[in-house]
Amino acid sequence: MVEKVRDRKMDTPNARKALPARGKPYYRTIAKGLHLGYRKGQTGGRWVARHYIGGQDYVVETIADADDKLEANGTTVLTFSQAQDRARQLQADRHAPTPKAGPYTVNDALDAYVHWMEGKRKSARDTKWRRKLIEAELGDKEVAKLTADEIRKWHRKVSETPPRLRTKEGEQQRYRDLGTDSASIRQRRATANRVLTILKAALNYAWREGKVDSDKEWRRVEPFEDVETARVRYLSIAEAKCLVNACEPDFRSIVQAALQTGARYGELARLTVADFNSDVGTLTIGESKSGEVRHVVLTEEGKKLFGQLASGKEGTALLMTNAAGNPWGKSHQSRPMTDACAAAKINPVIGFHGLRHTWASLAVMNGMPLLVVAAQLGHTDTRMVEKHYGHLSKSYIADAVRAGAPRFGIEDTNVVPMEATNV
């Protein structure tokens, strides 16, 4: 049975009375890629469901009236709990694979795999974005007839394809310039490997579900080697202080928030006063990249910062806005970050995401266990943390080698030093 989500602002009709009327719904995450919204009108409210469909896009549909004035009847008037059930059912209906006749293709395998990921509460966002690199070349291929040579040829082609730029639907796909230096080649091969991983995962799922008799063809395809070696860029404490001092006041707040939490820019930009729990010193990240809700623990320094940001604001107000009082939007951080780096004489310039790396790197170097770092960053396990920051840990490699390496008891020389004695 799915556990119901609680929200003190929307749970009951009395709680919803305190919300100001507005056109934009008040949203609450109830599942990965699914939000239940309450649109408050002048005479009452309605429940809506917001579904994530990939590519940073959402679809919103009306569910029913809220039980603000009329008693819930389970159909046209719903309680908060009933609205959650209806939204989940709509999501299940939306993502249910449609049976089809004919050969089972790579596209069919991808559809089934994405549906399985969503049902298991795993992030399907990356798969939906990267599958476009699979569909064009292999999407219509029958899985049972797919060969290792076809996959290798496609894999190589992906590694030689320029990085794609965000393009509006209906317009011709735009690309970034393809660099020829070793770093650019490494990056493109790393991308090709990640897409290959998605393809193999989808095909393996199809094989486990009995859609194909053998997995030997794609099992023979190997990824490019030695491509995941990029150095993580992070700031020292002194550099971080210089950067903060070089920021404009509005941007300074969100930069400090990133340094105190390791949270992503988009996560920070959406934080409201209600997401800050001053009693226990935590932040609730409701819409993360993984789709999971997480709680970020703050230091005393962090509690003080967010206490100042929340002071005098209503619970629904954003913790951080730009100088005009508007939300920090997509890419709004790029120019202020570049300007602050220039003013602070930080070279090479670091991107906003580098503040996340800074928090993680400094935390690991201070001895924080990798499992704790992973939890704070929103990772389900330590693999990514070990990959990017493990070498910085005081105990990750050095202590393990010193504790477990063999001892041979061999002296540096076979000459035994003589001790002087009094005659």
C-alpha positions as a LaTeX table, in Angstrom:
\begin{tabular}{lrrr}
\hline
Residue & $x$ (\AA) & $y$ (\AA) & $z$ (\AA) \\
\hline
Met1 & 0.00 & 0.00 & 0.00 \\
Val2 & 1.37 & 3.41 & $-0.97$ \\
Glu3 & 2.05 & 5.65 & 2.02 \\
Lys4 & 0.08 & 8.89 & 1.91 \\
Val5 & 1.90 & 12.22 & 1.93 \\
Arg6 & 1.03 & 14.75 & 4.63 \\
Asp7 & 1.06 & 18.51 & 4.16 \\
Arg8 & $-0.03$ & 20.81 & 6.94 \\
Lys9 & $-0.90$ & 23.56 & 4.45 \\
Met10 & $-3.27$ & 21.39 & 2.36 \\
Asp11 & $-4.35$ & 18.44 & 4.55 \\
Thr12 & $-7.68$ & 19.90 & 5.67 \\
Pro13 & $-10.21$ & 22.53 & 4.54 \\
Asn14 & $-9.31$ & 24.67 & 7.57 \\
Ala15 & $-5.61$ & 24.55 & 6.67 \\
Arg16 & $-6.34$ & 25.55 & 3.08 \\
Lys17 & $-8.34$ & 28.58 & 4.23 \\
Ala18 & $-5.07$ & 30.25 & 5.24 \\
Leu19 & $-3.67$ & 30.03 & 1.69 \\
Pro20 & $-4.09$ & 33.19 & $-0.43$ \\
Ala21 & $-6.14$ & 32.79 & $-3.61$ \\
Arg22 & $-3.97$ & 32.67 & $-6.74$ \\
Gly23 & $-3.90$ & 31.22 & $-10.22$ \\
Lys24 & $-0.77$ & 29.14 & $-9.71$ \\
Pro25 & $-1.45$ & 25.93 & $-7.75$ \\
Tyr26 & 0.25 & 25.11 & $-4.47$ \\
Tyr27 & 2.14 & 21.91 & $-5.24$ \\
Arg28 & 3.24 & 18.97 & $-3.10$ \\
Thr29 & 5.43 & 16.14 & $-4.37$ \\
Ile30 & 3.63 & 12.83 & $-3.80$ \\
Ala31 & 5.70 & 10.54 & $-6.02$ \\
Lys32 & 8.62 & 10.68 & $-8.41$ \\
Gly33 & 7.61 & 12.93 & $-11.29$ \\
Leu34 & 4.16 & 13.53 & $-9.80$ \\
His35 & 2.87 & 16.55 & $-7.89$ \\
Leu36 & $-0.55$ & 17.15 & $-6.39$ \\
Gly37 & $-1.62$ & 20.77 & $-6.70$ \\
Tyr38 & $-4.28$ & 22.87 & $-5.03$ \\
Arg39 & $-5.51$ & 25.82 & $-7.10$ \\
Lys40 & $-7.15$ & 28.31 & $-4.73$ \\
Gly41 & $-9.90$ & 30.43 & $-6.25$ \\
Gln42 & $-12.02$ & 33.17 & $-4.72$ \\
Thr43 & $-14.90$ & 30.79 & $-3.97$ \\
Gly44 & $-13.10$ & 27.48 & $-3.48$ \\
Gly45 & $-10.30$ & 25.28 & $-4.68$ \\
Arg46 & $-9.63$ & 22.47 & $-7.13$ \\
Trp47 & $-7.15$ & 19.61 & $-7.15$ \\
Val48 & $-4.77$ & 19.27 & $-10.11$ \\
Ala49 & $-2.09$ & 16.72 & $-10.99$ \\
Arg50 & 1.23 & 17.73 & $-12.54$ \\
His51 & 3.07 & 14.98 & $-14.43$ \\
Tyr52 & 6.72 & 15.20 & $-15.48$ \\
Ile53 & 7.04 & 14.07 & $-19.11$ \\
Gly54 & 10.76 & 14.65 & $-19.69$ \\
Gly55 & 12.84 & 17.42 & $-21.17$ \\
Gln56 & 12.01 & 19.71 & $-18.23$ \\
Asp57 & 8.33 & 19.66 & $-19.31$ \\
Tyr58 & 5.18 & 18.97 & $-17.30$ \\
Val59 & 1.54 & 18.24 & $-18.10$ \\
Val60 & $-1.12$ & 19.57 & $-15.71$ \\
Glu61 & $-4.64$ & 18.15 & $-15.55$ \\
Thr62 & $-7.58$ & 18.95 & $-13.29$ \\
Ile63 & $-8.67$ & 16.15 & $-10.94$ \\
Ala64 & $-11.75$ & 17.37 & $-9.04$ \\
Asp65 & $-13.06$ & 19.99 & $-6.63$ \\
Ala66 & $-11.53$ & 20.15 & $-3.16$ \\
Asp67 & $-13.76$ & 19.56 & $-0.13$ \\
Asp68 & $-13.52$ & 23.21 & 0.92 \\
Lys69 & $-17.29$ & 23.77 & 1.16 \\
Leu70 & $-18.95$ & 20.52 & 0.08 \\
Glu71 & $-18.45$ & 17.16 & 1.72 \\
Ala72 & $-16.22$ & 14.80 & $-0.25$ \\
Asn73 & $-18.09$ & 12.21 & $-2.33$ \\
Gly74 & $-15.10$ & 10.34 & $-3.78$ \\
Thr75 & $-15.79$ & 11.38 & $-7.37$ \\
Thr76 & $-16.34$ & 15.08 & $-8.06$ \\
Val77 & $-15.33$ & 16.37 & $-4.61$ \\
Leu78 & $-12.20$ & 14.90 & $-3.01$ \\
Thr79 & $-10.23$ & 15.16 & 0.20 \\
Phe80 & $-6.46$ & 15.66 & 0.12 \\
Ser81 & $-5.98$ & 11.92 & 0.61 \\
Gln82 & $-8.48$ & 10.99 & $-2.11$ \\
Ala83 & $-6.88$ & 13.47 & $-4.51$ \\
Gln84 & $-3.53$ & 11.73 & $-3.99$ \\
Asp85 & $-5.07$ & 8.38 & $-4.94$ \\
Arg86 & $-6.66$ & 9.88 & $-8.05$ \\
Ala87 & $-3.39$ & 11.56 & $-9.10$ \\
Arg88 & $-1.44$ & 8.32 & $-8.69$ \\
Gln89 & $-4.00$ & 6.44 & $-10.76$ \\
Leu90 & $-3.81$ & 9.05 & $-13.50$ \\
Gln91 & $-0.03$ & 8.71 & $-13.51$ \\
Ala92 & $-0.26$ & 4.92 & $-13.72$ \\
Asp93 & $-2.72$ & 5.15 & $-16.62$ \\
Arg94 & $-0.51$ & 7.68 & $-18.39$ \\
His95 & 2.61 & 5.53 & $-18.19$ \\
Ala96 & 1.08 & 2.12 & $-18.74$ \\
Pro97 & 2.68 & 0.59 & $-21.84$ \\
Thr98 & 0.27 & 0.04 & $-24.71$ \\
Pro99 & 0.33 & $-3.53$ & $-26.01$ \\
Lys100 & 1.32 & $-3.71$ & $-29.65$ \\
Ala101 & 1.44 & $-6.37$ & $-32.28$ \\
Gly102 & 4.49 & $-7.09$ & $-34.39$ \\
Pro103 & 8.24 & $-7.29$ & $-33.66$ \\
Tyr104 & 9.54 & $-6.14$ & $-30.27$ \\
Thr105 & 11.79 & $-3.18$ & $-31.06$ \\
Val106 & 14.43 & $-1.21$ & $-29.18$ \\
Asn107 & 11.88 & 1.58 & $-28.72$ \\
Asp108 & 9.50 & $-0.92$ & $-27.12$ \\
Ala109 & 12.27 & $-2.02$ & $-24.78$ \\
Leu110 & 13.03 & 1.59 & $-23.83$ \\
Asp111 & 9.35 & 2.32 & $-23.16$ \\
Ala112 & 9.03 & $-0.70$ & $-20.88$ \\
Tyr113 & 12.28 & 0.08 & $-19.08$ \\
Val114 & 11.32 & 3.70 & $-18.37$ \\
His115 & 7.94 & 2.56 & $-17.08$ \\
Trp116 & 9.67 & 0.06 & $-14.77$ \\
Met117 & 12.08 & 2.72 & $-13.50$ \\
Glu118 & 9.21 & 5.05 & $-12.64$ \\
Gly119 & 7.35 & 2.28 & $-10.85$ \\
Lys120 & 10.46 & 1.53 & $-8.78$ \\
Arg121 & 10.82 & 5.23 & $-7.85$ \\
Lys122 & 14.07 & 5.54 & $-9.80$ \\
Ser123 & 14.88 & 8.64 & $-11.80$ \\
Ala124 & 13.88 & 8.27 & $-15.43$ \\
Arg125 & 14.74 & 11.86 & $-16.38$ \\
Asp126 & 18.22 & 11.08 & $-17.69$ \\
Thr127 & 16.98 & 8.06 & $-19.62$ \\
Lys128 & 14.22 & 10.05 & $-21.33$ \\
Trp129 & 16.70 & 12.72 & $-22.37$ \\
Arg130 & 19.46 & 10.39 & $-23.58$ \\
Arg131 & 17.20 & 7.89 & $-25.32$ \\
Lys132 & 16.94 & 10.35 & $-28.21$ \\
Leu133 & 20.51 & 9.35 & $-29.06$ \\
Ile134 & 19.33 & 5.74 & $-29.25$ \\
Glu135 & 16.03 & 6.15 & $-31.10$ \\
Ala136 & 17.37 & 7.78 & $-34.25$ \\
Glu137 & 19.74 & 4.93 & $-35.10$ \\
Leu138 & 18.40 & 1.84 & $-33.32$ \\
Gly139 & 14.84 & 2.63 & $-32.21$ \\
Asp140 & 13.07 & 0.68 & $-34.96$ \\
Lys141 & 15.47 & $-2.27$ & $-34.85$ \\
Glu142 & 14.01 & $-5.57$ & $-33.70$ \\
Val143 & 15.69 & $-6.56$ & $-30.44$ \\
Ala144 & 15.95 & $-10.23$ & $-31.42$ \\
Lys145 & 17.85 & $-9.29$ & $-34.60$ \\
Leu146 & 20.12 & $-6.63$ & $-33.10$ \\
Thr147 & 23.83 & $-7.45$ & $-33.57$ \\
Ala148 & 26.95 & $-6.51$ & $-31.63$ \\
Asp149 & 28.40 & $-4.87$ & $-34.75$ \\
Glu150 & 25.35 & $-2.61$ & $-35.11$ \\
Ile151 & 25.62 & $-1.53$ & $-31.48$ \\
Arg152 & 29.38 & $-0.88$ & $-31.76$ \\
Lys153 & 28.87 & 1.21 & $-34.90$ \\
Trp154 & 26.14 & 3.23 & $-33.17$ \\
His155 & 28.26 & 3.62 & $-30.01$ \\
Arg156 & 31.15 & 5.03 & $-32.05$ \\
Lys157 & 28.80 & 7.39 & $-33.90$ \\
Val158 & 27.44 & 8.78 & $-30.62$ \\
Ser159 & 31.00 & 9.50 & $-29.49$ \\
Glu160 & 31.56 & 11.52 & $-32.66$ \\
Thr161 & 28.29 & 13.49 & $-32.44$ \\
Pro162 & 28.50 & 17.10 & $-31.18$ \\
Pro163 & 26.80 & 17.81 & $-27.84$ \\
Arg164 & 23.14 & 18.69 & $-28.28$ \\
Leu165 & 21.71 & 22.03 & $-27.18$ \\
Arg166 & 18.25 & 22.49 & $-25.71$ \\
Thr167 & 15.92 & 22.97 & $-28.68$ \\
Lys168 & 12.23 & 23.84 & $-28.72$ \\
Glu169 & 9.92 & 21.08 & $-29.86$ \\
Gly170 & 9.29 & 21.25 & $-33.58$ \\
Glu171 & 12.55 & 23.06 & $-34.33$ \\
Gln172 & 15.62 & 21.47 & $-35.87$ \\
Gln173 & 18.01 & 20.08 & $-33.26$ \\
Arg174 & 20.88 & 22.47 & $-32.50$ \\
Tyr175 & 24.40 & 21.35 & $-31.56$ \\
Arg176 & 27.39 & 22.80 & $-29.78$ \\
Asp177 & 30.73 & 22.92 & $-31.59$ \\
Leu178 & 32.58 & 19.61 & $-31.43$ \\
Gly179 & 36.02 & 20.13 & $-29.91$ \\
Thr180 & 39.00 & 18.15 & $-31.14$ \\
Asp181 & 41.17 & 18.38 & $-28.02$ \\
Ser182 & 41.67 & 15.38 & $-25.75$ \\
Ala183 & 39.29 & 16.71 & $-23.08$ \\
Ser184 & 36.45 & 17.09 & $-25.60$ \\
Ile185 & 37.04 & 13.61 & $-27.01$ \\
Arg186 & 37.07 & 12.15 & $-23.51$ \\
Gln187 & 33.84 & 13.94 & $-22.67$ \\
Arg188 & 32.05 & 12.70 & $-25.79$ \\
Arg189 & 33.22 & 9.13 & $-25.18$ \\
Ala190 & 32.03 & 9.36 & $-21.60$ \\
Thr191 & 28.62 & 10.48 & $-22.89$ \\
Ala192 & 28.55 & 7.59 & $-25.36$ \\
Asn193 & 29.31 & 5.19 & $-22.51$ \\
Arg194 & 26.44 & 6.55 & $-20.42$ \\
Val195 & 24.02 & 6.16 & $-23.33$ \\
Leu196 & 25.33 & 2.63 & $-23.95$ \\
Thr197 & 24.62 & 1.84 & $-20.29$ \\
Ile198 & 21.01 & 2.96 & $-20.75$ \\
Leu199 & 20.63 & 0.88 & $-23.91$ \\
Lys200 & 22.06 & $-2.22$ & $-22.23$ \\
Ala201 & 19.85 & $-1.73$ & $-19.19$ \\
Ala202 & 16.74 & $-1.54$ & $-21.37$ \\
Leu203 & 17.76 & $-4.59$ & $-23.39$ \\
Asn204 & 18.60 & $-6.55$ & $-20.25$ \\
Tyr205 & 15.18 & $-5.72$ & $-18.83$ \\
Ala206 & 13.58 & $-6.98$ & $-22.05$ \\
Trp207 & 15.64 & $-10.18$ & $-21.80$ \\
Arg208 & 14.63 & $-10.75$ & $-18.16$ \\
Glu209 & 10.99 & $-10.22$ & $-19.12$ \\
Gly210 & 11.25 & $-12.91$ & $-21.80$ \\
Lys211 & 10.98 & $-10.58$ & $-24.80$ \\
Val212 & 14.18 & $-11.97$ & $-26.33$ \\
Asp213 & 15.93 & $-15.33$ & $-25.94$ \\
Ser214 & 19.56 & $-14.20$ & $-25.57$ \\
Asp215 & 21.60 & $-11.23$ & $-24.35$ \\
Lys216 & 24.87 & $-12.29$ & $-25.97$ \\
Glu217 & 24.94 & $-9.61$ & $-28.70$ \\
Trp218 & 24.94 & $-6.51$ & $-26.45$ \\
Arg219 & 26.94 & $-8.31$ & $-23.75$ \\
Arg220 & 29.86 & $-8.43$ & $-26.22$ \\
Val221 & 29.92 & $-4.63$ & $-26.65$ \\
Glu222 & 32.47 & $-2.89$ & $-24.40$ \\
Pro223 & 32.46 & 0.79 & $-23.37$ \\
Phe224 & 35.34 & 3.16 & $-24.08$ \\
Glu225 & 38.07 & 2.87 & $-21.46$ \\
Asp226 & 39.76 & 5.56 & $-19.35$ \\
Val227 & 37.25 & 8.32 & $-20.03$ \\
Glu228 & 35.82 & 9.00 & $-16.55$ \\
Thr229 & 38.88 & 10.79 & $-15.23$ \\
Ala230 & 37.77 & 14.42 & $-15.08$ \\
Arg231 & 39.18 & 16.39 & $-12.15$ \\
Val232 & 36.57 & 17.81 & $-9.80$ \\
Arg233 & 37.04 & 21.57 & $-9.42$ \\
Tyr234 & 36.40 & 22.95 & $-5.95$ \\
Leu235 & 37.28 & 26.03 & $-3.91$ \\
Ser236 & 39.40 & 26.30 & $-0.82$ \\
Ile237 & 37.90 & 27.94 & 2.27 \\
Ala238 & 39.81 & 31.14 & 1.46 \\
Glu239 & 38.59 & 31.15 & $-2.16$ \\
Ala240 & 35.01 & 30.52 & $-1.03$ \\
Lys241 & 35.16 & 33.53 & 1.31 \\
Cys242 & 36.53 & 35.72 & $-1.48$ \\
Leu243 & 33.77 & 34.55 & $-3.83$ \\
Val244 & 31.00 & 35.26 & $-1.31$ \\
Asn245 & 32.38 & 38.73 & $-0.59$ \\
Ala246 & 32.51 & 39.49 & $-4.33$ \\
Cys247 & 28.82 & 38.64 & $-4.93$ \\
Glu248 & 25.98 & 41.11 & $-5.22$ \\
Pro249 & 23.74 & 40.95 & $-2.10$ \\
Asp250 & 20.91 & 38.94 & $-3.70$ \\
Phe251 & 23.28 & 36.45 & $-5.33$ \\
Arg252 & 25.39 & 36.22 & $-2.20$ \\
Ser253 & 22.51 & 34.53 & $-0.35$ \\
Ile254 & 22.10 & 31.67 & $-2.80$ \\
Val255 & 25.89 & 31.20 & $-3.10$ \\
Gln256 & 26.17 & 30.95 & 0.69 \\
Ala257 & 23.24 & 28.51 & 0.71 \\
Ala258 & 25.04 & 26.30 & $-1.82$ \\
Leu259 & 28.25 & 26.33 & 0.20 \\
Gln260 & 26.36 & 25.46 & 3.39 \\
Thr261 & 24.34 & 22.59 & 1.91 \\
Gly262 & 25.89 & 21.18 & $-1.26$ \\
Ala263 & 22.43 & 21.45 & $-2.84$ \\
Arg264 & 21.89 & 22.05 & $-6.54$ \\
Tyr265 & 20.97 & 25.48 & $-7.91$ \\
Gly266 & 17.46 & 24.43 & $-8.91$ \\
Glu267 & 16.83 & 22.86 & $-5.52$ \\
Leu268 & 17.89 & 26.03 & $-3.72$ \\
Ala269 & 15.86 & 28.30 & $-6.00$ \\
Arg270 & 12.65 & 26.44 & $-5.10$ \\
Leu271 & 13.11 & 26.46 & $-1.31$ \\
Thr272 & 10.36 & 28.10 & 0.71 \\
Val273 & 10.35 & 29.23 & 4.32 \\
Ala274 & 8.32 & 26.13 & 5.24 \\
Asp275 & 11.16 & 23.94 & 3.94 \\
Phe276 & 13.45 & 25.24 & 6.71 \\
Asn277 & 12.98 & 23.56 & 10.09 \\
Ser278 & 14.70 & 25.81 & 12.60 \\
Asp279 & 13.97 & 23.45 & 15.51 \\
Val280 & 16.06 & 20.56 & 14.19 \\
Gly281 & 18.21 & 22.54 & 11.75 \\
Thr282 & 17.27 & 20.86 & 8.47 \\
Leu283 & 16.12 & 21.75 & 4.96 \\
Thr284 & 13.56 & 19.67 & 3.10 \\
Ile285 & 14.42 & 19.28 & $-0.58$ \\
Gly286 & 11.07 & 18.33 & $-2.10$ \\
Glu287 & 11.92 & 18.27 & $-5.81$ \\
Ser288 & 15.34 & 16.77 & $-6.33$ \\
Lys289 & 17.00 & 15.37 & $-9.44$ \\
Ser290 & 16.29 & 11.83 & $-8.26$ \\
Gly291 & 12.64 & 12.62 & $-7.56$ \\
Glu292 & 13.10 & 11.67 & $-3.90$ \\
Val293 & 12.48 & 13.96 & $-0.93$ \\
Arg294 & 15.55 & 14.40 & 1.25 \\
His295 & 16.44 & 16.29 & 4.41 \\
Val296 & 19.70 & 18.24 & 4.47 \\
Val297 & 21.26 & 18.70 & 7.90 \\
Leu298 & 22.66 & 22.16 & 8.61 \\
Thr299 & 25.57 & 23.24 & 10.76 \\
Glu300 & 25.07 & 26.02 & 13.30 \\
Glu301 & 26.49 & 28.38 & 10.67 \\
Gly302 & 23.94 & 27.10 & 8.17 \\
Lys303 & 21.05 & 27.38 & 10.65 \\
Lys304 & 21.98 & 31.00 & 11.27 \\
Leu305 & 22.06 & 31.77 & 7.53 \\
Phe306 & 18.67 & 30.21 & 6.78 \\
Gly307 & 17.17 & 31.71 & 9.92 \\
Gln308 & 18.11 & 35.14 & 8.58 \\
Leu309 & 16.73 & 34.31 & 5.13 \\
Ala310 & 13.41 & 33.12 & 6.62 \\
Ser311 & 12.98 & 35.95 & 9.11 \\
Gly312 & 9.73 & 37.89 & 8.69 \\
Lys313 & 8.49 & 35.84 & 5.71 \\
Glu314 & 5.36 & 33.71 & 5.32 \\
Gly315 & 5.71 & 29.95 & 5.08 \\
Thr316 & 4.93 & 29.90 & 1.36 \\
Ala317 & 7.48 & 32.61 & 0.50 \\
Leu318 & 10.69 & 31.73 & $-1.29$ \\
Leu319 & 13.77 & 31.80 & 0.91 \\
Met320 & 15.85 & 33.42 & $-1.83$ \\
Thr321 & 14.90 & 35.73 & $-4.68$ \\
Asn322 & 16.79 & 38.06 & $-7.01$ \\
Ala323 & 17.12 & 41.81 & $-6.48$ \\
Ala324 & 13.72 & 42.41 & $-8.11$ \\
Gly325 & 12.05 & 39.96 & $-5.73$ \\
Asn326 & 11.51 & 37.37 & $-8.47$ \\
Pro327 & 12.45 & 33.67 & $-8.31$ \\
Trp328 & 15.89 & 32.61 & $-9.47$ \\
Gly329 & 15.16 & 31.03 & $-12.84$ \\
Lys330 & 16.96 & 28.64 & $-15.13$ \\
Ser331 & 20.48 & 29.86 & $-16.01$ \\
His332 & 19.98 & 33.11 & $-14.07$ \\
Gln333 & 23.00 & 32.16 & $-11.99$ \\
Ser334 & 25.49 & 31.96 & $-14.86$ \\
Arg335 & 26.34 & 35.64 & $-15.40$ \\
Pro336 & 26.45 & 36.61 & $-11.68$ \\
Met337 & 28.70 & 33.61 & $-11.02$ \\
Thr338 & 31.10 & 34.60 & $-13.79$ \\
Asp339 & 31.17 & 38.21 & $-12.56$ \\
Ala340 & 31.79 & 37.16 & $-8.96$ \\
Cys341 & 34.65 & 34.86 & $-9.98$ \\
Ala342 & 36.25 & 37.69 & $-11.94$ \\
Ala343 & 35.91 & 40.11 & $-9.02$ \\
Ala344 & 37.32 & 37.51 & $-6.61$ \\
Lys345 & 40.16 & 36.70 & $-9.04$ \\
Ile346 & 39.21 & 33.02 & $-9.14$ \\
Asn347 & 40.83 & 31.50 & $-12.20$ \\
Pro348 & 39.82 & 29.28 & $-13.89$ \\
Val349 & 36.24 & 30.39 & $-13.36$ \\
Ile350 & 34.10 & 27.91 & $-11.45$ \\
Gly351 & 30.44 & 27.26 & $-12.26$ \\
Phe352 & 27.65 & 27.29 & $-9.70$ \\
His353 & 27.66 & 23.48 & $-9.60$ \\
Gly354 & 31.25 & 23.75 & $-8.43$ \\
Leu355 & 29.89 & 25.00 & $-5.10$ \\
Arg356 & 28.28 & 21.58 & $-4.65$ \\
His357 & 31.66 & 19.99 & $-5.39$ \\
Thr358 & 33.24 & 22.41 & $-2.91$ \\
Trp359 & 30.93 & 21.36 & $-0.07$ \\
Ala360 & 31.44 & 17.67 & $-0.80$ \\
Ser361 & 35.22 & 17.90 & $-1.26$ \\
Leu362 & 35.81 & 19.89 & 1.93 \\
Ala363 & 33.44 & 17.63 & 3.89 \\
Val364 & 35.29 & 14.51 & 2.75 \\
Met365 & 38.69 & 16.05 & 3.52 \\
Asn366 & 37.40 & 16.90 & 7.01 \\
Gly367 & 36.70 & 13.21 & 7.60 \\
Met368 & 32.93 & 13.04 & 6.98 \\
Pro369 & 31.98 & 9.43 & 6.11 \\
Leu370 & 31.23 & 8.94 & 2.42 \\
Leu371 & 27.81 & 7.47 & 3.21 \\
Val372 & 26.84 & 10.67 & 5.05 \\
Val373 & 28.11 & 12.84 & 2.18 \\
Ala374 & 26.06 & 10.77 & $-0.27$ \\
Ala375 & 22.91 & 11.19 & 1.84 \\
Gln376 & 23.38 & 14.95 & 2.08 \\
Leu377 & 23.86 & 15.24 & $-1.69$ \\
Gly378 & 20.86 & 13.05 & $-2.46$ \\
His379 & 22.66 & 9.98 & $-3.84$ \\
Thr380 & 21.17 & 6.56 & $-3.09$ \\
Asp381 & 24.59 & 5.00 & $-2.50$ \\
Thr382 & 28.25 & 6.01 & $-2.27$ \\
Arg383 & 29.36 & 5.11 & $-5.79$ \\
Met384 & 29.29 & 8.66 & $-7.20$ \\
Val385 & 30.84 & 10.08 & $-4.04$ \\
Glu386 & 33.64 & 7.50 & $-4.10$ \\
Lys387 & 34.24 & 8.18 & $-7.78$ \\
His388 & 34.51 & 11.97 & $-7.47$ \\
Tyr389 & 35.70 & 12.57 & $-3.92$ \\
Gly390 & 37.01 & 9.27 & $-2.56$ \\
His391 & 40.64 & 10.17 & $-3.23$ \\
Leu392 & 40.26 & 13.17 & $-0.93$ \\
Ser393 & 39.17 & 11.12 & 2.06 \\
Lys394 & 41.64 & 10.76 & 4.89 \\
Ser395 & 40.55 & 7.17 & 5.39 \\
Tyr396 & 39.41 & 6.05 & 1.96 \\
Ile397 & 42.61 & 4.66 & 0.42 \\
Ala398 & 45.60 & 5.65 & 2.50 \\
Asp399 & 44.31 & 4.22 & 5.77 \\
Ala400 & 43.05 & 1.06 & 4.08 \\
Val401 & 46.41 & 0.40 & 2.43 \\
Arg402 & 48.37 & 1.12 & 5.60 \\
Ala403 & 46.09 & $-1.17$ & 7.57 \\
Gly404 & 45.80 & $-4.05$ & 5.12 \\
Ala405 & 49.01 & $-4.15$ & 3.05 \\
Pro406 & 51.39 & $-7.06$ & 3.84 \\
Arg407 & 54.35 & $-6.57$ & 6.18 \\
Phe408 & 57.54 & $-8.49$ & 5.34 \\
Gly409 & 59.77 & $-7.55$ & 8.25 \\
Ile410 & 62.67 & $-6.90$ & 5.89 \\
Glu411 & 65.32 & $-4.48$ & 7.13 \\
Asp412 & 66.74 & $-1.80$ & 4.87 \\
Thr413 & 70.21 & $-3.33$ & 5.30 \\
Asn414 & 71.75 & $-6.52$ & 6.56 \\
Val415 & 74.23 & $-4.53$ & 8.64 \\
Val416 & 73.31 & $-4.52$ & 12.30 \\
Pro417 & 74.21 & $-1.20$ & 13.91 \\
Met418 & 76.77 & $-1.46$ & 16.71 \\
Glu419 & 76.17 & 0.17 & 20.03 \\
Ala420 & 79.05 & 1.86 & 21.82 \\
Thr421 & 79.87 & 0.52 & 25.28 \\
Asn422 & 81.98 & 1.98 & 28.04 \\
Val423 & 85.29 & 0.16 & 28.55 \\
\hline
\end{tabular}
